[in-house]
PDB file of C-alpha atoms in Angstrom:
ATOM      1  CA  MET A   1     -26.904  25.753  14.664  1.00 45.00           C
ATOM      2  CA  THR A   2     -27.311  24.688  11.117  1.00 48.00           C
ATOM      3  CA  LEU A   3     -23.599  25.395  10.417  1.00 42.00           C
ATOM      4  CA  VAL A   4     -22.596  23.132  12.794  1.00 39.00           C
ATOM      5  CA  LEU A   5     -24.947  19.991  11.912  1.00 40.00           C
ATOM      6  CA  LEU A   6     -24.092  20.204   8.542  1.00 37.00           C
ATOM      7  CA  LEU A   7     -20.142  20.246  10.019  1.00 35.00           C
ATOM      8  CA  VAL A   8     -20.818  17.171  12.195  1.00 36.00           C
ATOM      9  CA  MET A   9     -22.886  15.736   9.081  1.00 37.00           C
ATOM     10  CA  LEU A  10     -19.335  16.057   7.064  1.00 37.00           C
ATOM     11  CA  THR A  11     -16.578  14.745  10.202  1.00 39.00           C
ATOM     12  CA  ALA A  12     -19.419  11.851   9.831  1.00 37.00           C
ATOM     13  CA  CYS A  13     -19.249  11.223   6.125  1.00 42.00           C
ATOM     14  CA  ALA A  14     -15.208  11.064   6.653  1.00 50.00           C
ATOM     15  CA  ALA A  15     -14.711   8.859   8.919  1.00 61.00           C
ATOM     16  CA  VAL A  16     -17.051   6.127   7.154  1.00 87.00           C
ATOM     17  CA  PRO A  17     -14.316   3.020   5.699  1.00 91.00           C
ATOM     18  CA  GLN A  18     -14.008   3.506   1.728  1.00 94.00           C
ATOM     19  CA  ASP A  19     -13.747   0.221   0.137  1.00 95.00           C
ATOM     20  CA  LEU A  20     -11.211   1.151  -2.402  1.00 96.00           C
ATOM     21  CA  SER A  21     -10.678  -2.228  -4.755  1.00 95.00           C
ATOM     22  CA  GLY A  22      -8.830  -1.560  -7.264  1.00 94.00           C
ATOM     23  CA  LYS A  23      -7.445   1.926  -6.677  1.00 97.00           C
ATOM     24  CA  MET A  24      -4.270   3.640  -5.434  1.00 97.00           C
ATOM     25  CA  PHE A  25      -2.977   6.801  -4.128  1.00 98.00           C
ATOM     26  CA  THR A  26      -0.731   8.521  -6.223  1.00 98.00           C
ATOM     27  CA  PHE A  27       1.764  10.924  -4.425  1.00 98.00           C
ATOM     28  CA  PRO A  28       2.557  13.184  -7.568  1.00 97.00           C
ATOM     29  CA  GLU A  29       5.393  14.854  -6.605  1.00 96.00           C
ATOM     30  CA  ALA A  30       8.002  15.798  -3.794  1.00 96.00           C
ATOM     31  CA  THR A  31       6.863  17.711  -0.581  1.00 95.00           C
ATOM     32  CA  ASN A  32       7.027  17.361   2.881  1.00 95.00           C
ATOM     33  CA  THR A  33       2.811  18.164   3.365  1.00 95.00           C
ATOM     34  CA  ALA A  34       1.367  15.608   1.172  1.00 95.00           C
ATOM     35  CA  HIS A  35       0.291  12.619   2.820  1.00 96.00           C
ATOM     36  CA  VAL A  36      -2.274   9.876   4.023  1.00 97.00           C
ATOM     37  CA  ARG A  37      -3.769   9.505   7.423  1.00 96.00           C
ATOM     38  CA  ILE A  38      -5.011   6.332   7.726  1.00 94.00           C
ATOM     39  CA  THR A  39      -7.101   5.687  11.646  1.00 86.00           C
ATOM     40  CA  THR A  40      -7.742   2.492  13.466  1.00 90.00           C
ATOM     41  CA  SER A  41      -8.921   2.014  16.914  1.00 89.00           C
ATOM     42  CA  ARG A  42      -6.144  -0.112  18.187  1.00 89.00           C
ATOM     43  CA  GLN A  43      -3.621   1.037  20.384  1.00 89.00           C
ATOM     44  CA  GLU A  44      -1.356  -1.632  20.965  1.00 92.00           C
ATOM     45  CA  PHE A  45      -0.044  -4.420  19.213  1.00 94.00           C
ATOM     46  CA  SER A  46       2.336  -7.462  19.890  1.00 94.00           C
ATOM     47  CA  ALA A  47       2.506  -8.494  16.888  1.00 96.00           C
ATOM     48  CA  VAL A  48       2.447  -7.043  13.453  1.00 96.00           C
ATOM     49  CA  THR A  49       2.200  -7.682   9.567  1.00 97.00           C
ATOM     50  CA  VAL A  50       1.742  -5.213   6.968  1.00 98.00           C
ATOM     51  CA  CYS A  51       1.502  -5.807   3.508  1.00 98.00           C
ATOM     52  CA  LEU A  52       1.142  -3.447   0.345  1.00 97.00           C
ATOM     53  CA  ARG A  53       2.263  -2.327  -3.372  1.00 97.00           C
ATOM     54  CA  PHE A  54       4.089   0.902  -4.354  1.00 97.00           C
ATOM     55  CA  PHE A  55       5.465   2.319  -7.812  1.00 96.00           C
ATOM     56  CA  THR A  56       8.269   4.887  -8.281  1.00 95.00           C
ATOM     57  CA  ASP A  57      10.967   5.886 -10.051  1.00 94.00           C
ATOM     58  CA  LEU A  58      12.574   7.138  -6.737  1.00 93.00           C
ATOM     59  CA  ARG A  59      16.506   5.876  -6.241  1.00 91.00           C
ATOM     60  CA  ARG A  60      17.318   7.599  -3.400  1.00 90.00           C
ATOM     61  CA  GLY A  61      15.650   6.428   0.108  1.00 90.00           C
ATOM     62  CA  CYS A  62      12.201   7.166   1.155  1.00 94.00           C
ATOM     63  CA  SER A  63       9.242   6.092   3.745  1.00 94.00           C
ATOM     64  CA  ILE A  64       6.948   2.796   2.640  1.00 94.00           C
ATOM     65  CA  PHE A  65       4.570   2.779   5.863  1.00 97.00           C
ATOM     66  CA  SER A  66       4.963   4.851   9.672  1.00 96.00           C
ATOM     67  CA  LEU A  67       3.393   4.376  12.712  1.00 95.00           C
ATOM     68  CA  ALA A  68       4.690   6.430  15.633  1.00 93.00           C
ATOM     69  CA  THR A  69       3.590   6.686  19.471  1.00 91.00           C
ATOM     70  CA  PRO A  70       3.922   9.835  20.662  1.00 90.00           C
ATOM     71  CA  SER A  71       6.879   8.279  23.097  1.00 88.00           C
ATOM     72  CA  THR A  72       8.031   6.337  19.630  1.00 88.00           C
ATOM     73  CA  ASP A  73       8.466   7.779  16.641  1.00 86.00           C
ATOM     74  CA  ASN A  74       9.627   4.694  14.417  1.00 89.00           C
ATOM     75  CA  ASP A  75       7.161   2.318  15.911  1.00 92.00           C
ATOM     76  CA  PHE A  76       6.915   0.393  12.996  1.00 95.00           C
ATOM     77  CA  LEU A  77       8.267   2.110   9.512  1.00 95.00           C
ATOM     78  CA  ILE A  78       8.772   0.396   6.519  1.00 96.00           C
ATOM     79  CA  SER A  79      11.937   2.026   4.786  1.00 94.00           C
ATOM     80  CA  LYS A  80      13.658   2.024   0.943  1.00 93.00           C
ATOM     81  CA  LYS A  81      16.966   3.067   1.354  1.00 89.00           C
ATOM     82  CA  GLU A  82      19.635   3.407  -1.746  1.00 76.00           C
ATOM     83  CA  ILE A  83      18.927   0.623  -4.270  1.00 77.00           C
ATOM     84  CA  GLY A  84      18.339  -3.285  -3.035  1.00 83.00           C
ATOM     85  CA  VAL A  85      18.648  -2.074   0.717  1.00 91.00           C
ATOM     86  CA  THR A  86      15.609  -1.966   3.559  1.00 95.00           C
ATOM     87  CA  ALA A  87      14.976  -0.751   6.761  1.00 95.00           C
ATOM     88  CA  ILE A  88      12.522  -2.253   9.248  1.00 95.00           C
ATOM     89  CA  TYR A  89      12.687   0.422  12.741  1.00 94.00           C
ATOM     90  CA  THR A  90      10.438  -1.225  15.101  1.00 93.00           C
ATOM     91  CA  ARG A  91      10.384   0.884  18.939  1.00 91.00           C
ATOM     92  CA  ASN A  92      13.613   2.718  17.621  1.00 90.00           C
ATOM     93  CA  LYS A  93      15.158  -0.537  16.876  1.00 93.00           C
ATOM     94  CA  LEU A  94      16.498  -0.802  13.813  1.00 93.00           C
ATOM     95  CA  ALA A  95      17.257  -3.937  11.286  1.00 95.00           C
ATOM     96  CA  GLU A  96      18.444  -3.878   7.290  1.00 94.00           C
ATOM     97  CA  PHE A  97      17.532  -6.612   4.702  1.00 94.00           C
ATOM     98  CA  VAL A  98      19.561  -5.976   1.381  1.00 93.00           C
ATOM     99  CA  GLY A  99      19.565  -7.864  -1.889  1.00 86.00           C
ATOM    100  CA  GLN A 100      15.889  -6.902  -2.662  1.00 87.00           C
ATOM    101  CA  GLU A 101      15.690  -6.225  -6.777  1.00 86.00           C
ATOM    102  CA  TYR A 102      14.194  -2.191  -6.591  1.00 89.00           C
ATOM    103  CA  LYS A 103      13.838  -2.527 -10.230  1.00 91.00           C
ATOM    104  CA  LEU A 104      12.088   1.233 -11.321  1.00 93.00           C
ATOM    105  CA  ASN A 105       8.556   2.260 -12.738  1.00 94.00           C
ATOM    106  CA  VAL A 106       7.545  -1.545 -11.533  1.00 94.00           C
ATOM    107  CA  TRP A 107       5.112  -2.903  -9.079  1.00 95.00           C
ATOM    108  CA  HIS A 108       6.541  -4.126  -5.809  1.00 95.00           C
ATOM    109  CA  SER A 109       4.813  -5.869  -3.668  1.00 96.00           C
ATOM    110  CA  ILE A 110       6.051  -5.818   0.322  1.00 97.00           C
ATOM    111  CA  CYS A 111       6.003  -7.524   3.543  1.00 97.00           C
ATOM    112  CA  SER A 112       6.989  -7.057   6.644  1.00 97.00           C
ATOM    113  CA  THR A 113       6.500  -9.428  10.228  1.00 97.00           C
ATOM    114  CA  TRP A 114       7.496  -8.401  13.860  1.00 96.00           C
ATOM    115  CA  ASP A 115       6.539  -9.919  16.927  1.00 94.00           C
ATOM    116  CA  SER A 116       7.762  -9.110  19.918  1.00 94.00           C
ATOM    117  CA  ALA A 117       7.606 -12.332  21.842  1.00 94.00           C
ATOM    118  CA  SER A 118      10.475 -12.935  19.915  1.00 94.00           C
ATOM    119  CA  GLY A 119      11.699  -9.632  18.022  1.00 95.00           C
ATOM    120  CA  LEU A 120      11.792 -11.483  15.476  1.00 96.00           C
ATOM    121  CA  GLY A 121      11.428  -8.911  12.284  1.00 96.00           C
ATOM    122  CA  GLN A 122      11.153 -10.819   8.206  1.00 97.00           C
ATOM    123  CA  LEU A 123      10.647  -8.618   5.117  1.00 96.00           C
ATOM    124  CA  TRP A 124       9.137  -9.993   1.961  1.00 96.00           C
ATOM    125  CA  PHE A 125       9.765  -8.440  -1.400  1.00 96.00           C
ATOM    126  CA  ASP A 126       8.224  -9.614  -4.187  1.00 95.00           C
ATOM    127  CA  GLY A 127       7.244 -12.466  -3.016  1.00 93.00           C
ATOM    128  CA  ASN A 128      10.333 -13.725  -1.749  1.00 94.00           C
ATOM    129  CA  PRO A 129      11.225 -14.332   1.951  1.00 96.00           C
ATOM    130  CA  SER A 130      14.470 -12.449   3.885  1.00 95.00           C
ATOM    131  CA  SER A 131      16.568 -14.066   6.686  1.00 95.00           C
ATOM    132  CA  ARG A 132      14.660 -13.734  10.128  1.00 96.00           C
ATOM    133  CA  LYS A 133      16.447 -10.926  11.896  1.00 96.00           C
ATOM    134  CA  PHE A 134      16.017  -9.331  15.760  1.00 96.00           C
ATOM    135  CA  ILE A 135      15.302  -6.071  16.163  1.00 95.00           C
ATOM    136  CA  SER A 136      12.793  -5.825  19.403  1.00 92.00           C
ATOM    137  CA  SER A 137      11.015  -7.493  21.988  1.00 90.00           C
ATOM    138  CA  GLU A 138       9.278  -7.671  24.912  1.00 77.00           C
ATOM    139  CA  SER A 139       7.742  -4.411  25.097  1.00 88.00           C
ATOM    140  CA  ASN A 140       4.824  -3.919  23.034  1.00 94.00           C
ATOM    141  CA  ILE A 141       3.477  -0.739  20.362  1.00 93.00           C
ATOM    142  CA  ARG A 142       1.949   0.794  22.346  1.00 91.00           C
ATOM    143  CA  GLY A 143      -0.111   4.099  22.833  1.00 92.00           C
ATOM    144  CA  THR A 144      -1.850   6.703  20.137  1.00 92.00           C
ATOM    145  CA  ILE A 145      -1.192   5.562  16.901  1.00 93.00           C
ATOM    146  CA  VAL A 146      -0.857   7.284  13.883  1.00 94.00           C
ATOM    147  CA  ILE A 147      -0.133   5.810  10.595  1.00 96.00           C
ATOM    148  CA  VAL A 148       0.844   7.375   7.453  1.00 96.00           C
ATOM    149  CA  LEU A 149       1.857   6.884   3.468  1.00 97.00           C
ATOM    150  CA  GLY A 150       3.488   9.133   1.432  1.00 95.00           C
ATOM    151  CA  GLN A 151       6.149  10.672   4.396  1.00 95.00           C
ATOM    152  CA  GLU A 152       8.065   9.342   7.774  1.00 93.00           C
ATOM    153  CA  GLN A 153       7.283  10.701  11.090  1.00 91.00           C
ATOM    154  CA  ASP A 154      10.023  12.293  12.715  1.00 84.00           C
ATOM    155  CA  SER A 155       7.958  13.163  15.221  1.00 79.00           C
ATOM    156  CA  HIS A 156       4.079  12.021  16.521  1.00 84.00           C
ATOM    157  CA  GLY A 157       2.101  12.732  13.269  1.00 74.00           C
ATOM    158  CA  GLY A 158       4.213  15.010  11.495  1.00 79.00           C
ATOM    159  CA  ALA A 159       7.393  16.710  11.573  1.00 83.00           C
ATOM    160  CA  PHE A 160       8.016  15.616   7.883  1.00 92.00           C
ATOM    161  CA  ASP A 161      11.243  15.971   5.749  1.00 90.00           C
ATOM    162  CA  THR A 162      10.688  16.745   1.382  1.00 94.00           C
ATOM    163  CA  ASN A 163      14.525  13.676   1.472  1.00 92.00           C
ATOM    164  CA  GLN A 164      11.951  11.494   3.428  1.00 93.00           C
ATOM    165  CA  CYS A 165       8.866  11.430   0.981  1.00 96.00           C
ATOM    166  CA  PHE A 166       7.513   9.113  -1.031  1.00 97.00           C
ATOM    167  CA  VAL A 167       6.899   9.777  -4.695  1.00 97.00           C
ATOM    168  CA  GLY A 168       4.856   6.956  -6.877  1.00 97.00           C
ATOM    169  CA  MET A 169       1.890   4.909  -6.350  1.00 97.00           C
ATOM    170  CA  MET A 170       0.920   2.807  -2.847  1.00 97.00           C
ATOM    171  CA  SER A 171      -2.016   0.014  -3.181  1.00 97.00           C
ATOM    172  CA  ASP A 172      -3.871  -2.347  -1.702  1.00 97.00           C
ATOM    173  CA  VAL A 173      -2.632  -1.852   2.040  1.00 98.00           C
ATOM    174  CA  HIS A 174      -3.019  -3.943   4.973  1.00 97.00           C
ATOM    175  CA  MET A 175      -1.941  -4.833   8.151  1.00 97.00           C
ATOM    176  CA  TRP A 176      -2.848  -7.296  10.810  1.00 97.00           C
ATOM    177  CA  ASP A 177      -1.764  -8.120  14.294  1.00 96.00           C
ATOM    178  CA  TYR A 178      -0.451 -11.437  14.610  1.00 96.00           C
ATOM    179  CA  THR A 179       2.589 -12.592  11.583  1.00 96.00           C
ATOM    180  CA  LEU A 180       1.043 -13.553   9.279  1.00 96.00           C
ATOM    181  CA  SER A 181       1.529 -17.275   7.635  1.00 95.00           C
ATOM    182  CA  PRO A 182       3.846 -17.872   4.982  1.00 96.00           C
ATOM    183  CA  CYS A 183       1.132 -19.538   2.612  1.00 95.00           C
ATOM    184  CA  GLU A 184      -1.083 -16.255   2.931  1.00 96.00           C
ATOM    185  CA  ILE A 185       1.760 -14.197   2.914  1.00 96.00           C
ATOM    186  CA  GLN A 186       2.381 -15.798  -0.479  1.00 95.00           C
ATOM    187  CA  ARG A 187      -1.780 -15.578  -1.243  1.00 95.00           C
ATOM    188  CA  TYR A 188      -0.800 -11.911  -1.647  1.00 96.00           C
ATOM    189  CA  MET A 189       2.156 -11.221  -3.556  1.00 95.00           C
ATOM    190  CA  SER A 190       0.227 -13.391  -6.353  1.00 92.00           C
ATOM    191  CA  ASP A 191      -2.921 -11.732  -5.454  1.00 88.00           C
ATOM    192  CA  LEU A 192      -4.590 -14.846  -4.827  1.00 87.00           C
ATOM    193  CA  THR A 193      -7.793 -14.910  -2.236  1.00 89.00           C
ATOM    194  CA  PHE A 194      -6.163 -14.312   1.335  1.00 93.00           C
ATOM    195  CA  THR A 195      -7.308 -13.102   4.506  1.00 92.00           C
ATOM    196  CA  THR A 196      -7.738  -9.567   4.225  1.00 95.00           C
ATOM    197  CA  GLY A 197      -6.410  -7.101   7.225  1.00 95.00           C
ATOM    198  CA  ASN A 198      -8.060  -7.186  10.700  1.00 95.00           C
ATOM    199  CA  VAL A 199      -6.128  -3.724  11.369  1.00 96.00           C
ATOM    200  CA  LEU A 200      -6.101  -1.965   8.343  1.00 97.00           C
ATOM    201  CA  ASN A 201      -7.826  -3.547   5.265  1.00 97.00           C
ATOM    202  CA  TRP A 202      -7.855  -1.765   1.451  1.00 97.00           C
ATOM    203  CA  GLU A 203     -11.161  -2.765   0.971  1.00 96.00           C
ATOM    204  CA  ALA A 204     -12.144  -0.778   4.592  1.00 96.00           C
ATOM    205  CA  LEU A 205     -10.156   1.503   4.744  1.00 96.00           C
ATOM    206  CA  ASP A 206     -10.695   4.846   6.971  1.00 95.00           C
ATOM    207  CA  PHE A 207      -8.269   7.772   6.240  1.00 96.00           C
ATOM    208  CA  GLN A 208      -8.014  11.166   5.461  1.00 96.00           C
ATOM    209  CA  ILE A 209      -5.950  12.724   2.291  1.00 96.00           C
ATOM    210  CA  THR A 210      -4.038  16.418   2.737  1.00 95.00           C
ATOM    211  CA  GLY A 211      -1.606  17.766   0.186  1.00 95.00           C
ATOM    212  CA  ARG A 212      -2.181  16.386  -3.320  1.00 96.00           C
ATOM    213  CA  VAL A 213      -2.695  13.189  -3.368  1.00 97.00           C
ATOM    214  CA  LEU A 214      -5.228  11.464  -5.879  1.00 96.00           C
ATOM    215  CA  THR A 215      -7.317   8.352  -5.233  1.00 97.00           C
ATOM    216  CA  GLU A 216      -7.027   7.164  -8.444  1.00 97.00           C
ATOM    217  CA  ASP A 217      -7.661   3.461 -10.811  1.00 95.00           C
ATOM    218  CA  LYS A 218      -5.220   1.557 -10.448  1.00 92.00           C
ATOM    219  CA  GLN A 219      -3.096   1.350 -13.547  1.00 81.00           C
ATOM    220  CA  LYS A 220      -2.768  -2.226 -14.905  1.00 74.00           C
ATOM    221  CA  THR A 221      -0.878  -3.599 -18.459  1.00 69.00           C
ATOM    222  CA  CYS A 222      -3.474  -4.821 -20.605  1.00 67.00           C
ATOM    223  CA  ARG A 223      -2.318  -8.016 -22.032  1.00 62.00           C
TER     224      ARG A 223
END
């Protein structure tokens, strides 16, 4: 009975959202296991905006943000391809955005938007918007949602591939259930006051770490 009570207490503690202001997730090695799983109670989206910051020396492609449902492994995926190309998948449909300056060993800010009514998606990279492109329309993201950082889900919650994993640091992860305005995205990119995510909020994040992923103070350049 005592053991059961302890497990319940530990589970309850793990479920408390954490304020990660000034923190970062560090993914220090290439594996097919290490990842951060982020919890949300939401089960349907007709529109999405995801913003985060990352730092890496990877030249190969890697997953930046992976959202899967039981029926669709790439229900919303942001993936860095070769240098200068970023892929956004929505409902397993792909659009590629070119021209991003992926400098190595530099913090980059990235935001991606999509709404099902128009089917249009857009990528913002270090303050610069891409062309708006058609990805998928007339079908919402729906189902039991699993969100993963550090790995790409090739099945719901798993089937990770070392060649798709992220190595580096991530911070300031936010997600909204609507397309954020250009002004709000610019405020996020410029590290100014902005409306925090109403789905995922870095200042109140419910997450679980598997494998060698560290939560550390975010490194900043001294001036």
